[in-house]
Amino acid sequence: MIAGIETGGTKVICAIAASSAPGTIVERLRIPTTSPAETLGAVRSFLERYASAGELDAVGLAAFGPVNVDRSSPSYGWITSTPKAGWRNTDIPRALGLGDAMPLQVVSDVTGSAVGEQRSGAGIGMRNIAYVTVGTGVGAGFAADGVPFLQRSHPEMGHLPVRRYPGDTFPGNCPFHGDCLEGLVSGPAIRARWGRPGEQLGALRSEAVPLLAFYVAQLLAAVTYTVAPDRIVLGGGVLKLPGLLQASREGLAGVVGGALEGHPLTLPGSGYVCSPVLADLAGVHGALFLAHDLAGNRAPLTAV
C-alpha cells in the first residue's frame, strides 16, 4: 500500500491506495490543521495502522510552505519560514515517525496538485501544466510529464509584486510584504479587506470579482510568460467565488494584450485556464502518484 498526505492551511487530507493503483483511494481521512503536535499526531496514527503491519511501501507528502524539498538537505520535509502560527521549522517526517527506511517524496501542496491533475485530471495528455491556487495562501506548482518541475526548491509566486487595481488603497495583509499577491487576494486578505469571508460577500461580490480578477490575471500572465505551460489549472477556495474564474480568464487576455498573438489565452473560452477536475483532492492524488513512483512502479524521479 502507499500513502498520500496533503497538508493545507486549514485541513490535512490523508489517503491510502494500492501500490499498483494510485488513482483509486481505498481509505481517506480529513484532519483539521491546528497545532503541529495535534494535527501531525493524528496523521501519524493514521499511517501507523499500515506501517506497523508492514503494509506501507512509500509515502508522498504535498505540504503547504515554504517547505524544504531538497533531498540533500538535513532539513528535508521541514516547514520553514511560514507565516502560519506555530508551524515554522516543523520537522514533518520526524513528527510522522517516518524513519530513513521509508521512501518519502516531499513537494509543495501546489506541486502535488499539479502532478495529480496532470496524471489523472485536467492535464491528462498534456506534457506541461501549471497548478495555481488562490486560497488561504497563493501559489503555483508545475509538472512536466508527471514529474515535479523543480526538486531543489519550489516557486513562491504568491509573493510577487503586482500593479494595483485603480483606486485600491487596501494595504494588504502579507506579514512580509503587505500588498504582494497573497496580501491582496488570499482568503485572509479578503476577510481583512471586506470584513467577511469570500463565501459571505453577498452584494459586495460585484465589487470584489473585478478587483480580485485584476490581480489573479497578473499571476496567470507571470506563469504563462515564465513557464509556458500547455494548461493552467486554477483552484483554491477563493476561486469558488461565482464569476471569478471567467473574469480572471478575460483579465489574462487583457494583461497579455498582443504580446502572445495566437496563444489560446487570447480566447477566454479556450480552456487554457480551467478548474481542477479533482477538485479539493488534487494534492492528495498527486502525493499518491509520487508515492507510487517511489515504490518502484515508475522510473525514478529526475529533475526537469
Short mmCIF file of C-alpha atoms in Angstrom, two decimals:
data_model
loop_
_atom_site.label_atom_id
_atom_site.label_comp_id
_atom_site.label_asym_id
_atom_site.label_seq_id
_atom_site.Cartn_x
_atom_site.Cartn_y
_atom_site.Cartn_z
CA MET A 1 0.00 0.00 0.00
CA ILE A 2 1.02 3.64 -0.45
CA ALA A 3 0.05 6.77 1.44
CA GLY A 4 -0.58 10.28 0.20
CA ILE A 5 -0.75 13.27 2.53
CA GLU A 6 -1.67 16.86 1.69
CA THR A 7 -1.18 19.38 4.47
CA GLY A 8 -3.11 22.59 3.93
CA GLY A 9 -3.60 25.78 5.89
CA THR A 10 -7.00 24.69 7.19
CA LYS A 11 -7.09 20.91 6.68
CA VAL A 12 -4.95 17.84 6.08
CA ILE A 13 -6.10 15.04 3.81
CA CYS A 14 -4.62 11.56 4.19
CA ALA A 15 -5.25 8.76 1.73
CA ILE A 16 -4.29 5.13 1.19
CA ALA A 17 -4.19 3.32 -2.15
CA ALA A 18 -2.79 0.09 -3.50
CA SER A 19 0.74 0.49 -4.83
CA SER A 20 -0.45 -0.71 -8.23
CA ALA A 21 -3.49 1.60 -8.36
CA PRO A 22 -2.58 5.08 -7.09
CA GLY A 23 -5.64 6.67 -8.65
CA THR A 24 -8.07 4.64 -6.54
CA ILE A 25 -8.28 5.76 -2.92
CA VAL A 26 -9.30 2.95 -0.57
CA GLU A 27 -9.31 4.97 2.66
CA ARG A 28 -9.34 8.71 3.28
CA LEU A 29 -9.24 10.90 6.37
CA ARG A 30 -9.65 14.66 6.77
CA ILE A 31 -7.99 16.32 9.76
CA PRO A 32 -8.29 20.00 10.78
CA THR A 33 -4.99 21.90 10.70
CA THR A 34 -4.46 23.10 14.26
CA SER A 35 -1.13 22.78 16.06
CA PRO A 36 1.69 20.65 14.61
CA ALA A 37 1.55 18.25 17.56
CA GLU A 38 -2.20 17.68 17.33
CA THR A 39 -2.50 17.60 13.55
CA LEU A 40 0.58 15.55 12.73
CA GLY A 41 -0.12 13.24 15.68
CA ALA A 42 -3.44 12.36 14.06
CA VAL A 43 -1.73 11.78 10.70
CA ARG A 44 0.87 9.56 12.37
CA SER A 45 -1.86 7.44 13.97
CA PHE A 46 -3.49 7.04 10.55
CA LEU A 47 -0.23 5.86 8.96
CA GLU A 48 0.82 3.59 11.83
CA ARG A 49 -2.06 1.21 11.24
CA TYR A 50 -0.47 0.31 7.90
CA ALA A 51 3.19 0.78 8.80
CA SER A 52 3.00 -1.41 11.91
CA ALA A 53 1.56 -4.24 9.80
CA GLY A 54 4.37 -3.89 7.25
CA GLU A 55 1.89 -2.82 4.58
CA LEU A 56 3.22 0.64 3.78
CA ASP A 57 5.61 0.79 0.80
CA ALA A 58 6.08 4.55 0.33
CA VAL A 59 4.69 7.95 1.33
CA GLY A 60 4.07 11.06 -0.76
CA LEU A 61 3.73 14.39 1.04
CA ALA A 62 2.37 17.58 -0.52
CA ALA A 63 2.83 20.27 2.12
CA PHE A 64 1.94 23.93 2.49
CA GLY A 65 5.04 26.01 2.53
CA PRO A 66 7.59 27.14 2.35
CA VAL A 67 8.68 23.51 2.67
CA ASN A 68 12.18 22.12 2.11
CA VAL A 69 12.03 19.78 -0.90
CA ASP A 70 15.80 19.34 -1.34
CA ARG A 71 16.62 15.67 -0.68
CA SER A 72 20.26 16.54 0.01
CA SER A 73 19.32 18.83 2.90
CA PRO A 74 19.30 17.64 6.53
CA SER A 75 16.00 19.50 6.96
CA TYR A 76 14.25 17.75 4.05
CA GLY A 77 10.50 17.84 4.60
CA TRP A 78 10.58 20.69 7.12
CA ILE A 79 8.12 23.59 7.03
CA THR A 80 10.41 26.63 7.08
CA SER A 81 9.55 30.35 7.14
CA THR A 82 5.77 30.02 7.07
CA PRO A 83 3.60 32.82 8.47
CA LYS A 84 1.25 30.16 9.87
CA ALA A 85 1.42 30.47 13.64
CA GLY A 86 3.23 27.63 15.38
CA TRP A 87 4.37 25.82 12.22
CA ARG A 88 7.70 27.50 11.50
CA ASN A 89 10.60 24.98 11.46
CA THR A 90 8.33 21.94 11.83
CA ASP A 91 10.05 18.62 11.04
CA ILE A 92 7.16 16.79 9.37
CA PRO A 93 8.93 13.45 8.63
CA ARG A 94 10.02 13.10 12.26
CA ALA A 95 6.59 14.12 13.58
CA LEU A 96 5.04 11.40 11.41
CA GLY A 97 7.51 8.78 12.62
CA LEU A 98 8.88 8.18 9.14
CA GLY A 99 12.31 6.61 9.50
CA ASP A 100 15.07 6.69 6.91
CA ALA A 101 13.97 3.31 5.57
CA MET A 102 10.57 4.61 4.45
CA PRO A 103 10.66 6.02 0.90
CA LEU A 104 9.36 9.59 1.08
CA GLN A 105 8.78 12.22 -1.61
CA VAL A 106 8.10 15.77 -0.43
CA VAL A 107 6.72 18.51 -2.68
CA SER A 108 4.77 21.71 -2.12
CA ASP A 109 0.99 21.38 -1.94
CA VAL A 110 0.51 23.13 -5.29
CA THR A 111 3.17 20.98 -6.94
CA GLY A 112 1.34 17.92 -5.66
CA SER A 113 -1.85 19.29 -7.18
CA ALA A 114 -0.08 19.86 -10.50
CA VAL A 115 1.12 16.23 -10.54
CA GLY A 116 -2.33 14.95 -9.58
CA GLU A 117 -4.13 16.95 -12.25
CA GLN A 118 -1.62 16.00 -14.94
CA ARG A 119 -1.72 12.30 -14.17
CA SER A 120 -5.47 11.91 -13.64
CA GLY A 121 -7.27 15.22 -14.08
CA ALA A 122 -7.37 18.33 -16.22
CA GLY A 123 -3.85 17.80 -17.57
CA ILE A 124 -4.19 14.29 -18.99
CA GLY A 125 -2.46 14.15 -22.36
CA MET A 126 -0.55 17.40 -21.79
CA ARG A 127 3.20 17.45 -21.23
CA ASN A 128 3.45 20.59 -19.09
CA ILE A 129 0.86 22.02 -16.74
CA ALA A 130 0.75 24.62 -14.00
CA TYR A 131 -1.49 24.49 -10.97
CA VAL A 132 -2.30 27.87 -9.44
CA THR A 133 -4.14 28.13 -6.15
CA VAL A 134 -5.77 31.13 -4.52
CA GLY A 135 -6.98 30.19 -1.07
CA THR A 136 -5.54 30.50 2.42
CA GLY A 137 -2.33 31.25 0.54
CA VAL A 138 -1.44 31.91 -3.08
CA GLY A 139 0.97 29.73 -5.01
CA ALA A 140 1.85 27.86 -8.17
CA GLY A 141 3.28 24.44 -8.91
CA PHE A 142 4.43 22.84 -12.14
CA ALA A 143 4.64 19.33 -13.55
CA ALA A 144 6.31 18.07 -16.72
CA ASP A 145 5.49 14.54 -17.86
CA GLY A 146 4.01 13.87 -14.43
CA VAL A 147 7.20 14.86 -12.62
CA PRO A 148 7.66 17.92 -10.36
CA PHE A 149 9.29 20.69 -12.38
CA LEU A 150 11.70 21.70 -9.61
CA GLN A 151 13.08 19.42 -6.94
CA ARG A 152 15.63 21.54 -5.10
CA SER A 153 13.14 24.27 -4.28
CA HIS A 154 9.64 25.37 -5.24
CA PRO A 155 8.16 28.62 -6.51
CA GLU A 156 6.77 31.22 -4.11
CA MET A 157 4.74 33.13 -6.67
CA GLY A 158 2.24 34.35 -4.12
CA HIS A 159 4.78 36.97 -3.07
CA LEU A 160 5.06 38.59 -6.49
CA PRO A 161 4.60 42.37 -6.51
CA VAL A 162 1.72 43.48 -8.73
CA ARG A 163 0.24 46.61 -10.27
CA ARG A 164 -2.54 48.00 -8.10
CA TYR A 165 -6.17 47.98 -9.14
CA PRO A 166 -7.32 51.57 -9.86
CA GLY A 167 -8.43 53.17 -6.63
CA ASP A 168 -7.42 50.21 -4.43
CA THR A 169 -5.98 51.58 -1.19
CA PHE A 170 -6.09 48.35 0.86
CA PRO A 171 -2.57 47.98 2.32
CA GLY A 172 -2.54 44.19 2.07
CA ASN A 173 -2.05 41.73 4.90
CA CYS A 174 1.06 39.73 3.98
CA PRO A 175 3.31 39.80 7.09
CA PHE A 176 6.37 40.07 4.84
CA HIS A 177 5.34 42.45 2.05
CA GLY A 178 1.89 43.84 2.74
CA ASP A 179 0.49 44.21 -0.77
CA CYS A 180 2.07 41.32 -2.66
CA LEU A 181 -0.36 39.00 -4.47
CA GLU A 182 -1.04 36.91 -1.39
CA GLY A 183 -1.55 40.00 0.70
CA LEU A 184 -4.22 41.26 -1.72
CA VAL A 185 -6.24 38.23 -2.87
CA SER A 186 -5.85 35.34 -0.42
CA GLY A 187 -8.75 34.20 1.73
CA PRO A 188 -7.38 36.02 4.82
CA ALA A 189 -6.86 39.16 2.69
CA ILE A 190 -10.49 39.06 1.56
CA ARG A 191 -11.65 38.79 5.16
CA ALA A 192 -9.35 41.66 6.20
CA ARG A 193 -10.47 43.84 3.27
CA TRP A 194 -14.25 43.32 3.45
CA GLY A 195 -14.71 42.06 6.98
CA ARG A 196 -16.13 38.70 5.91
CA PRO A 197 -15.01 35.56 4.05
CA GLY A 198 -15.46 35.24 0.30
CA GLU A 199 -18.47 32.94 0.52
CA GLN A 200 -20.30 35.60 2.55
CA LEU A 201 -19.59 38.65 0.38
CA GLY A 202 -23.18 38.88 -0.83
CA ALA A 203 -23.78 42.22 -2.57
CA LEU A 204 -20.08 43.04 -2.26
CA ARG A 205 -19.35 40.37 -4.87
CA SER A 206 -19.90 42.82 -7.75
CA GLU A 207 -17.09 44.93 -6.31
CA ALA A 208 -14.85 42.03 -5.34
CA VAL A 209 -14.82 39.96 -8.54
CA PRO A 210 -13.29 42.53 -10.95
CA LEU A 211 -10.75 43.62 -8.32
CA LEU A 212 -9.62 40.09 -7.47
CA ALA A 213 -9.59 39.07 -11.16
CA PHE A 214 -7.29 42.01 -11.93
CA TYR A 215 -4.69 40.57 -9.56
CA VAL A 216 -5.22 36.89 -10.39
CA ALA A 217 -4.80 37.69 -14.09
CA GLN A 218 -1.35 39.14 -13.37
CA LEU A 219 -0.34 35.89 -11.68
CA LEU A 220 -1.61 33.86 -14.64
CA ALA A 221 0.35 36.11 -17.00
CA ALA A 222 3.55 35.64 -14.96
CA VAL A 223 3.11 31.85 -15.07
CA THR A 224 2.49 31.95 -18.83
CA TYR A 225 5.48 34.16 -19.59
CA THR A 226 7.96 32.24 -17.43
CA VAL A 227 6.93 28.57 -17.74
CA ALA A 228 4.76 28.44 -20.89
CA PRO A 229 2.57 25.54 -19.74
CA ASP A 230 0.12 23.77 -22.00
CA ARG A 231 -2.62 24.50 -19.47
CA ILE A 232 -3.13 26.34 -16.19
CA VAL A 233 -5.40 24.70 -13.65
CA LEU A 234 -6.78 27.41 -11.37
CA GLY A 235 -8.06 26.24 -7.99
CA GLY A 236 -8.34 27.16 -4.33
CA GLY A 237 -11.20 28.29 -2.14
CA VAL A 238 -11.23 31.88 -3.39
CA LEU A 239 -11.91 30.64 -6.96
CA LYS A 240 -15.23 29.26 -5.76
CA LEU A 241 -16.47 32.85 -5.79
CA PRO A 242 -19.03 32.91 -8.66
CA GLY A 243 -17.75 34.70 -11.75
CA LEU A 244 -14.11 34.92 -10.66
CA LEU A 245 -12.75 32.19 -12.94
CA GLN A 246 -14.25 33.73 -16.08
CA ALA A 247 -13.25 37.26 -15.05
CA SER A 248 -9.67 36.05 -14.48
CA ARG A 249 -9.58 34.44 -17.95
CA GLU A 250 -10.78 37.65 -19.53
CA GLY A 251 -8.36 39.67 -17.45
CA LEU A 252 -5.46 37.46 -18.56
CA ALA A 253 -6.22 38.16 -22.21
CA GLY A 254 -6.23 41.86 -21.43
CA VAL A 255 -3.00 41.80 -19.40
CA VAL A 256 -1.07 39.96 -22.12
CA GLY A 257 -2.58 42.00 -24.94
CA GLY A 258 -0.82 41.41 -28.24
CA ALA A 259 2.38 40.03 -26.71
CA LEU A 260 1.36 36.41 -27.38
CA GLU A 261 -0.70 36.64 -30.53
CA GLY A 262 -2.34 33.33 -31.42
CA HIS A 263 -1.90 31.85 -27.92
CA PRO A 264 -5.05 30.12 -26.61
CA LEU A 265 -5.13 32.52 -23.65
CA THR A 266 -6.36 35.21 -26.02
CA LEU A 267 -9.63 33.25 -26.23
CA PRO A 268 -11.11 33.10 -22.70
CA GLY A 269 -13.20 30.07 -23.66
CA SER A 270 -10.29 28.01 -24.99
CA GLY A 271 -9.77 26.02 -21.80
CA TYR A 272 -6.19 27.23 -21.37
CA VAL A 273 -7.22 28.28 -17.84
CA CYS A 274 -9.58 25.75 -16.28
CA SER A 275 -10.90 24.47 -12.98
CA PRO A 276 -9.38 21.36 -11.37
CA VAL A 277 -11.07 18.09 -12.30
CA LEU A 278 -10.01 16.53 -8.99
CA ALA A 279 -11.42 19.47 -7.00
CA ASP A 280 -10.07 19.53 -3.44
CA LEU A 281 -8.36 16.13 -3.82
CA ALA A 282 -5.81 17.13 -6.47
CA GLY A 283 -2.98 17.47 -3.96
CA VAL A 284 -3.51 14.16 -2.22
CA HIS A 285 -3.85 12.38 -5.58
CA GLY A 286 -0.53 13.90 -6.62
CA ALA A 287 1.05 12.71 -3.37
CA LEU A 288 -0.23 9.19 -4.05
CA PHE A 289 1.22 9.20 -7.56
CA LEU A 290 4.60 10.30 -6.21
CA ALA A 291 4.48 7.52 -3.60
CA HIS A 292 3.55 5.08 -6.39
CA ASP A 293 6.67 6.13 -8.31
CA LEU A 294 8.88 5.69 -5.25
CA ALA A 295 7.50 2.20 -4.66
CA GLY A 296 9.19 1.10 -7.88
CA ASN A 297 6.25 1.38 -10.24
CA ARG A 298 7.78 4.06 -12.45
CA ALA A 299 11.23 5.24 -13.44
CA PRO A 300 12.97 7.16 -10.63
CA LEU A 301 12.13 10.84 -10.36
CA THR A 302 14.56 13.16 -12.06
CA ALA A 303 14.61 16.93 -12.03
CA VAL A 304 13.31 18.59 -15.18
#
